[in-house]
XYZ file of C-alpha atoms in Angstrom:
566
model
C 181.101 69.966 69.774
C 179.904 66.497 68.745
C 177.139 66.623 71.343
C 175.976 69.975 69.952
C 175.902 68.579 66.400
C 173.939 65.567 67.619
C 171.388 67.773 69.386
C 171.195 70.018 66.328
C 170.361 67.029 64.120
C 167.770 65.753 66.590
C 166.126 69.158 66.948
C 166.113 69.604 63.166
C 164.348 66.243 62.718
C 161.723 66.983 65.348
C 161.194 70.499 63.988
C 160.572 69.101 60.489
C 158.023 66.713 61.972
C 155.949 69.349 63.780
C 156.605 72.663 62.007
C 153.539 73.888 60.068
C 155.139 73.828 56.617
C 152.918 72.575 53.746
C 152.759 68.767 53.841
C 154.326 68.524 57.296
C 151.408 70.319 58.939
C 148.598 68.166 60.331
C 145.389 70.179 59.760
C 142.904 70.778 62.527
C 140.395 67.944 62.894
C 136.807 69.045 62.298
C 133.460 67.264 62.250
C 134.126 66.428 58.589
C 136.963 64.170 59.767
C 135.569 62.996 63.093
C 132.018 61.863 62.343
C 131.922 58.448 64.048
C 131.171 55.360 61.940
C 130.748 51.775 63.107
C 132.396 49.720 60.375
C 134.467 46.535 60.071
C 133.986 45.639 63.715
C 135.000 48.924 65.311
C 134.067 52.591 65.659
C 136.283 55.002 63.750
C 136.208 58.541 62.342
C 134.884 59.166 58.840
C 138.365 60.339 57.831
C 139.676 56.802 58.403
C 136.759 55.298 56.478
C 137.505 57.638 53.574
C 141.192 56.788 53.429
C 140.664 53.044 53.774
C 137.882 52.932 51.180
C 139.738 54.940 48.538
C 143.000 53.057 49.114
C 141.265 49.678 48.888
C 139.382 50.417 45.668
C 141.852 52.696 43.889
C 145.173 51.579 45.375
C 146.172 55.173 46.076
C 145.183 58.011 48.370
C 144.585 60.381 45.440
C 142.433 60.246 42.332
C 143.003 62.321 39.191
C 139.898 63.260 37.229
C 139.795 63.417 33.435
C 139.983 67.216 33.762
C 143.346 66.903 35.503
C 142.009 67.900 38.925
C 143.427 65.757 41.727
C 141.195 64.769 44.650
C 142.589 63.584 47.958
C 141.062 60.593 49.782
C 138.395 62.541 51.777
C 137.312 64.505 48.694
C 137.105 61.319 46.632
C 135.147 59.492 49.325
C 132.606 62.296 49.801
C 132.051 62.348 46.049
C 131.497 58.582 46.099
C 129.296 58.666 49.177
C 127.083 61.541 48.042
C 127.264 60.409 44.388
C 128.271 63.702 42.828
C 129.817 62.106 39.703
C 129.046 59.286 37.298
C 131.206 56.773 39.140
C 129.936 53.933 36.999
C 132.166 55.140 34.148
C 135.093 56.612 36.112
C 138.315 54.523 35.688
C 138.642 54.162 39.442
C 138.998 50.441 40.270
C 142.543 49.069 40.543
C 143.430 45.916 38.600
C 147.192 45.408 38.785
C 147.570 41.646 38.202
C 148.514 41.204 34.540
C 147.430 37.535 34.058
C 143.948 38.421 35.318
C 143.772 41.401 32.954
C 144.794 39.117 30.100
C 141.990 36.680 30.946
C 139.463 39.535 31.031
C 140.703 40.999 27.734
C 141.750 44.277 29.362
C 144.717 46.435 28.280
C 147.744 45.087 30.151
C 149.398 48.471 30.670
C 146.284 50.110 32.119
C 145.922 49.907 35.905
C 142.483 51.379 36.586
C 139.154 50.507 35.023
C 135.562 51.622 35.394
C 132.941 49.672 37.281
C 130.915 49.123 34.089
C 133.943 47.816 32.167
C 134.691 45.189 34.793
C 131.065 44.150 35.278
C 130.689 43.597 31.523
C 133.863 41.507 31.286
C 134.305 37.767 31.900
C 135.040 38.381 35.568
C 131.792 36.692 36.600
C 132.865 33.369 35.084
C 136.146 33.359 37.009
C 134.363 34.315 40.223
C 131.788 31.572 39.755
C 134.579 29.009 39.442
C 136.380 30.438 42.491
C 133.233 30.369 44.642
C 132.552 26.772 43.582
C 136.049 25.789 44.673
C 135.560 27.563 47.987
C 132.358 25.643 48.658
C 134.164 22.389 47.845
C 137.159 23.496 49.996
C 139.538 23.196 47.047
C 142.705 25.316 46.795
C 142.424 28.425 44.654
C 144.832 29.506 41.944
C 146.565 32.886 42.140
C 144.273 34.183 39.363
C 141.196 33.151 41.339
C 142.458 34.773 44.547
C 143.130 37.990 42.649
C 139.653 37.822 41.100
C 138.106 37.517 44.582
C 140.093 40.548 45.708
C 138.787 42.463 42.708
C 135.248 41.346 43.602
C 135.739 42.796 47.093
C 136.757 46.129 45.539
C 133.704 46.193 43.306
C 131.386 45.298 46.181
C 132.949 48.004 48.343
C 132.444 50.565 45.602
C 128.840 49.411 45.117
C 128.206 49.772 48.861
C 129.827 53.219 48.980
C 128.368 55.111 46.022
C 125.214 56.891 47.114
C 125.115 54.854 50.318
C 122.091 55.373 52.545
C 123.237 52.729 55.010
C 126.564 54.128 56.248
C 126.233 53.335 59.994
C 126.427 56.818 61.522
C 123.512 56.472 63.982
C 124.613 54.926 67.314
C 122.732 52.220 69.152
C 120.718 53.760 72.007
C 121.801 51.393 74.812
C 124.262 48.644 73.867
C 127.897 49.700 73.349
C 128.330 46.625 71.128
C 124.982 47.103 69.408
C 124.637 47.561 65.666
C 124.554 51.121 64.311
C 122.327 52.057 61.372
C 122.282 54.558 58.527
C 120.623 57.963 58.628
C 117.661 56.701 56.591
C 117.044 53.887 59.092
C 117.294 56.003 62.252
C 113.612 55.379 63.077
C 114.480 51.728 63.753
C 116.299 52.841 66.913
C 114.812 56.222 67.871
C 111.427 58.008 67.973
C 110.344 59.698 64.718
C 110.978 63.236 65.968
C 114.585 62.423 66.957
C 115.186 60.591 63.690
C 113.710 63.487 61.705
C 116.133 65.928 63.344
C 119.276 64.096 62.272
C 117.790 63.407 58.832
C 117.221 67.149 58.431
C 120.817 67.917 59.436
C 122.113 65.296 57.013
C 120.013 66.721 54.181
C 121.427 70.197 54.909
C 124.921 68.699 54.761
C 124.132 67.007 51.448
C 122.694 70.184 49.931
C 125.720 72.194 51.047
C 128.033 69.629 49.447
C 126.125 69.549 46.160
C 126.313 73.358 46.052
C 130.006 73.695 46.969
C 131.402 70.598 45.243
C 134.732 69.273 46.540
C 135.346 72.158 48.959
C 134.988 70.134 52.167
C 135.895 73.072 54.404
C 132.543 74.645 53.542
C 130.848 71.646 55.197
C 132.246 72.365 58.660
C 129.082 74.004 60.050
C 126.450 71.484 58.835
C 128.800 68.594 59.677
C 129.188 69.922 63.223
C 125.408 70.153 63.648
C 125.000 66.594 62.379
C 127.743 65.264 64.626
C 126.307 66.992 67.699
C 122.818 65.652 67.007
C 124.196 62.125 66.576
C 126.201 62.341 69.796
C 123.147 63.656 71.687
C 121.160 60.579 70.677
C 123.290 58.345 72.886
C 126.098 60.190 74.704
C 127.268 57.075 76.558
C 127.578 55.016 73.369
C 128.970 57.630 70.985
C 132.817 57.614 71.054
C 134.590 60.355 72.963
C 135.678 63.257 70.782
C 139.268 62.886 72.000
C 139.345 59.302 70.712
C 138.047 60.320 67.283
C 140.415 63.293 67.087
C 143.391 61.095 68.033
C 142.798 58.773 65.097
C 142.114 61.630 62.687
C 145.332 63.306 63.876
C 147.241 60.056 63.288
C 145.901 59.931 59.732
C 146.861 63.523 58.954
C 150.179 63.567 60.814
C 151.320 60.412 58.988
C 154.315 59.661 61.253
C 155.648 56.717 59.233
C 155.793 58.868 56.107
C 157.766 61.499 58.004
C 160.083 58.861 59.486
C 161.361 57.563 56.138
C 162.021 61.121 54.985
C 164.102 61.746 58.113
C 166.029 58.494 57.581
C 166.746 59.651 54.034
C 167.978 63.059 55.232
C 170.186 61.349 57.827
C 171.648 59.053 55.180
C 172.499 62.021 52.936
C 174.181 63.782 55.870
C 176.242 60.687 56.698
C 177.163 60.157 53.053
C 178.221 63.795 52.706
C 180.380 63.424 55.800
C 182.041 60.374 54.226
C 182.591 61.845 50.753
C 183.508 65.368 51.890
C 185.397 65.037 55.199
C 185.539 68.820 55.604
C 181.759 68.719 56.138
C 181.705 66.778 59.373
C 177.990 65.945 59.492
C 178.291 62.541 61.163
C 176.762 63.551 64.491
C 174.181 65.744 62.783
C 173.159 62.705 60.747
C 173.031 60.602 63.917
C 170.731 63.127 65.573
C 168.457 63.269 62.525
C 168.371 59.460 62.397
C 167.353 59.329 66.067
C 164.634 61.866 65.296
C 163.258 59.478 62.676
C 163.268 56.648 65.213
C 161.414 58.805 67.765
C 158.800 59.921 65.229
C 158.234 56.319 64.178
C 157.980 55.218 67.812
C 155.457 58.007 68.391
C 153.460 56.676 65.439
C 153.539 53.161 66.880
C 152.307 54.509 70.204
C 149.364 56.262 68.539
C 148.488 53.204 66.460
C 148.601 50.973 69.548
C 146.248 53.358 71.370
C 143.848 53.293 68.433
C 143.977 49.514 67.917
C 144.359 48.484 71.559
C 147.065 45.970 70.633
C 150.642 45.747 69.334
C 150.783 46.911 65.711
C 152.219 43.686 64.228
C 149.248 41.628 63.026
C 149.371 42.004 59.221
C 151.905 42.535 56.448
C 151.650 46.329 56.537
C 152.371 46.482 60.245
C 155.164 43.919 60.038
C 156.878 45.842 57.219
C 156.719 49.074 59.224
C 157.894 47.260 62.362
C 160.833 45.658 60.516
C 161.831 49.085 59.221
C 161.738 50.373 62.793
C 163.733 47.364 64.015
C 166.415 47.903 61.378
C 166.777 51.560 62.366
C 166.727 50.970 66.135
C 169.177 48.040 66.068
C 171.551 49.897 63.769
C 171.470 52.991 65.970
C 172.234 50.930 69.100
C 175.133 49.137 67.383
C 176.420 52.433 65.993
C 176.415 54.093 69.419
C 178.289 51.126 70.852
C 180.945 50.745 68.161
C 181.167 54.124 66.346
C 181.791 51.955 63.276
C 180.121 54.426 60.884
C 178.811 51.484 58.865
C 175.597 50.374 60.536
C 173.624 53.448 59.540
C 174.907 53.320 55.953
C 173.358 49.864 55.695
C 170.272 50.586 57.791
C 169.043 53.921 56.442
C 168.305 52.773 52.838
C 166.627 49.590 54.112
C 164.440 51.491 56.588
C 163.496 53.953 53.843
C 162.560 51.098 51.484
C 160.390 49.386 54.129
C 158.485 52.537 55.058
C 158.242 53.744 51.473
C 156.701 50.439 50.386
C 154.213 50.582 53.260
C 153.455 54.206 52.369
C 152.917 53.718 48.637
C 151.242 50.297 48.254
C 147.999 50.436 50.265
C 146.323 47.909 47.946
C 149.051 45.336 48.685
C 150.005 46.277 52.240
C 146.649 47.151 53.782
C 147.173 49.850 56.463
C 143.656 49.593 57.907
C 143.173 48.704 61.567
C 140.820 45.766 61.942
C 139.681 43.632 64.901
C 141.839 40.605 65.626
C 140.893 37.144 64.481
C 140.240 34.813 67.447
C 143.642 33.112 67.411
C 145.375 36.480 67.859
C 143.273 37.781 70.723
C 145.664 36.552 73.406
C 147.594 39.793 73.584
C 150.286 38.329 75.849
C 151.547 35.922 73.187
C 150.893 38.403 70.416
C 152.988 40.996 72.245
C 156.067 38.782 72.525
C 156.007 36.197 69.718
C 155.311 38.315 66.628
C 157.555 41.296 67.543
C 160.410 38.904 68.370
C 160.120 37.118 65.020
C 159.922 40.343 63.053
C 162.847 41.868 64.975
C 164.897 38.861 63.864
C 163.895 39.712 60.284
C 165.140 43.244 60.948
C 168.482 41.902 62.207
C 168.918 39.702 59.155
C 167.951 42.595 56.862
C 170.607 44.755 58.535
C 173.127 41.927 58.085
C 172.153 41.716 54.428
C 172.809 45.442 54.052
C 176.227 45.130 55.733
C 176.971 42.131 53.518
C 176.313 44.204 50.414
C 178.593 46.962 51.680
C 181.330 44.385 52.262
C 180.911 42.783 48.823
C 181.197 46.206 47.193
C 184.537 46.594 48.980
C 185.723 43.379 47.307
C 185.038 45.001 43.952
C 187.053 48.058 44.974
C 189.880 46.038 46.520
C 190.322 42.440 45.320
C 191.379 41.202 48.744
C 188.722 43.211 50.553
C 191.073 45.211 52.714
C 190.579 46.377 56.256
C 187.133 47.855 55.552
C 185.712 44.549 54.318
C 187.282 42.774 57.286
C 185.687 45.214 59.732
C 182.305 44.924 57.995
C 182.504 41.138 58.228
C 183.021 41.295 61.979
C 180.111 43.702 62.377
C 177.995 41.488 60.147
C 178.660 38.355 62.199
C 177.591 40.154 65.364
C 174.267 41.239 63.820
C 173.586 37.710 62.503
C 174.167 36.281 65.964
C 171.587 38.701 67.387
C 169.156 37.683 64.633
C 169.670 33.976 65.376
C 168.969 34.570 69.062
C 165.776 36.498 68.276
C 164.500 34.023 65.672
C 165.182 31.007 67.896
C 163.363 32.687 70.776
C 160.481 33.647 68.492
C 160.103 30.112 67.131
C 160.017 28.641 70.650
C 157.485 31.232 71.802
C 155.395 30.541 68.702
C 155.442 26.829 69.479
C 154.202 27.482 73.012
C 151.444 29.737 71.660
C 150.529 27.077 69.076
C 150.271 24.516 71.857
C 147.658 26.645 73.630
C 145.845 27.774 70.446
C 145.969 24.704 68.203
C 146.822 21.901 70.613
C 150.256 21.112 69.186
C 153.738 22.616 69.496
C 154.836 22.005 65.911
C 152.842 21.008 62.836
C 155.035 21.794 59.789
C 152.776 24.656 58.793
C 154.391 26.586 55.871
C 155.113 29.588 58.092
C 156.694 27.391 60.778
C 158.679 25.396 58.224
C 160.143 28.411 56.476
C 160.996 30.080 59.785
C 162.991 26.944 60.663
C 164.639 26.905 57.218
C 165.634 30.567 57.661
C 167.133 29.776 61.063
C 169.176 26.885 59.626
C 170.371 29.067 56.743
C 172.052 31.345 59.301
C 173.110 28.730 61.846
C 175.110 26.836 59.217
C 177.425 29.727 58.181
C 177.893 30.916 61.779
C 178.901 27.388 62.764
C 181.169 27.221 59.708
C 182.770 30.514 60.644
C 183.452 29.404 64.227
C 184.822 26.058 62.993
C 187.141 27.735 60.500
C 185.357 26.356 57.424
C 184.149 29.757 56.278
C 186.168 32.938 55.962
C 185.133 36.560 56.117
C 184.186 36.663 52.453
C 182.007 33.565 52.792
C 180.253 35.066 55.796
C 179.337 38.169 53.840
C 178.016 36.062 50.968
C 175.952 33.978 53.409
C 174.413 37.107 54.969
C 173.159 38.222 51.553
C 171.952 34.866 50.228
C 170.509 33.785 53.578
C 168.059 36.675 53.536
C 166.243 34.976 50.647
C 165.012 32.362 53.150
C 163.746 35.170 55.404
C 162.056 36.752 52.400
C 160.304 33.468 51.661
C 159.156 33.057 55.280
C 158.018 36.663 55.445
C 156.700 37.432 51.955
C 156.555 34.161 50.031
C 154.325 32.240 52.439
C 151.848 35.138 52.542
C 151.711 36.190 48.886
C 152.983 33.175 46.919
C 151.933 30.048 48.822
C 148.912 31.556 50.570
C 148.220 28.394 52.586
C 148.490 27.286 56.186
C 147.133 28.142 59.595
C 148.642 31.637 59.534
C 145.851 32.721 57.168
C 145.384 36.076 58.940
C 148.665 37.249 57.407
C 147.910 36.355 53.793
C 147.300 38.851 51.025
C 147.080 39.385 47.299
C 148.508 41.943 44.927
C 152.163 41.321 45.719
C 154.251 41.153 42.557
C 156.005 37.801 42.862
C 157.622 38.314 39.430
C 159.129 41.636 40.512
C 160.431 40.171 43.776
C 161.844 37.143 41.935
C 163.524 39.485 39.448
C 165.173 41.521 42.203
C 166.327 38.363 43.980
C 167.702 37.028 40.698
C 169.620 40.245 39.968
C 171.021 40.290 43.486
C 172.077 36.638 43.184
C 173.868 37.442 39.909
C 175.715 40.267 41.684
C 176.798 37.856 44.434
C 177.845 35.237 41.861
C 179.897 37.808 39.924
C 181.566 38.899 43.172
C 182.393 35.283 44.053
C 183.944 34.666 40.619
C 185.979 37.857 40.845
C 187.147 37.014 44.358
C 188.153 33.464 43.388
C 189.981 34.757 40.333
C 191.985 37.178 42.463
C 192.711 34.456 44.998
C 193.949 32.164 42.222
C 196.233 34.878 40.834
C 197.644 35.574 44.265
C 198.329 31.889 44.838
C 199.996 31.293 41.411
C 203.729 32.137 41.209
C 204.775 34.678 38.626
C 207.028 33.811 35.633
C 210.047 35.564 37.197
C 209.557 33.610 40.410
C 209.537 30.332 38.445
C 212.691 31.278 36.524
C 214.470 32.203 39.745
C 213.472 28.920 41.325
C 214.752 26.940 38.274
C 218.069 28.788 38.350
């Protein structure tokens, strides 16, 4: 019976992922999606360009017009590209850093501003100061880094609106040669060949101006344009299967489906716990496994597209940590049947994937060529995944620690549930220590080959070591008898702050060091600090309550004192 429930949950998860129901259905890829573009160091379908451009400038995959009409990323991009609106005055550019808005005199509660508003502000003065510091190799302030990010958004919008240089025309001979725009096709091909594709592009443009945002009406002229471009240089133009694979990945959105399946699994497990008559434990397990398989499928597709492991920036590491949390928890759950690992793992995996899904301006999902130091795929394939899997282990331990601390609020002495959670927690921390130690050693070997030294006290290296020590100390204390079960649970929660600093803080707060390829802007340090502070207050309150109960248990009652005196 349990096996049937497990298979039912797994089949339900996979059916939700592939059944053609509204948002779950990946539409058929057409020439509108699969026109090849050479941009940012690689060749990719126009659908990817559209999504990346809109997400970078607007911070979202959708844009709502003043009329209330909502455009998706392809519709928004085509309107930008073919300049069908007055984009100079559309409130389209994301500015989410409040101190920068205050300096520019912009409304603090507003998130999006028009190109003209930003150009006419004092942004130029801040950028001039930032560029001067860059030339003098001086460190930049957070405000200046955010201003440079905003400058990149404005430049991208300027390059996109009415662009005549979008590199759609392939190089005639060199696979690594530079592509050009439709208007510049005569630089690479005879006039008659260039005139043909220019005619097809003009037909596409006229059809768009006539039909507006109905992109489906562009299928025929887009197909003619794509075929004429491919015929120019069949050996250079990407294979249609390659373009369709990436467009399918964009539409299928496996990581978005995965967090929904983890959420469904969590609800099934919670229902099974709260209402024992509804025994949905194995159904929840099957659904959870379905989420893992869908996410693994997404990783496989992304690796095929990128030609490397998908763990080279913050977006990919967040998604990978979410996968690690889910996979480790599922393995532990199968081994122990503890019915606790998935309770801790499912919300954490959902949070990781939901953040990656909803914050494209902070966690950039675009696939870009590797910087030189990362091009040794052997070290990249073992060092970075090992480090981030250790983060996943510690995140799972943090989740178990919270479950255990909640038990101490329900039962002052913790009870058998808290004791069992503490044992499970210690096991997960030990796995995390093993992974982080291995990752640090592998990183040192890679650093020796890349930078000529094993260890250099780079901020990323230093905080990885601090995180390791923050977990080694309580494990040693537990084995030596200095730390009890309650202390171990507290350490698993507080220790994750060191991981958070090594993972998030070095990238978004410090922003310095040799690991510059992982840095970013836009992360809300105040929000993260607030959440950490609230969590620390919860831990402190739990400690005070636990100590108070321990003191009461240790103090003799009045009747016991009177009996002893008698």
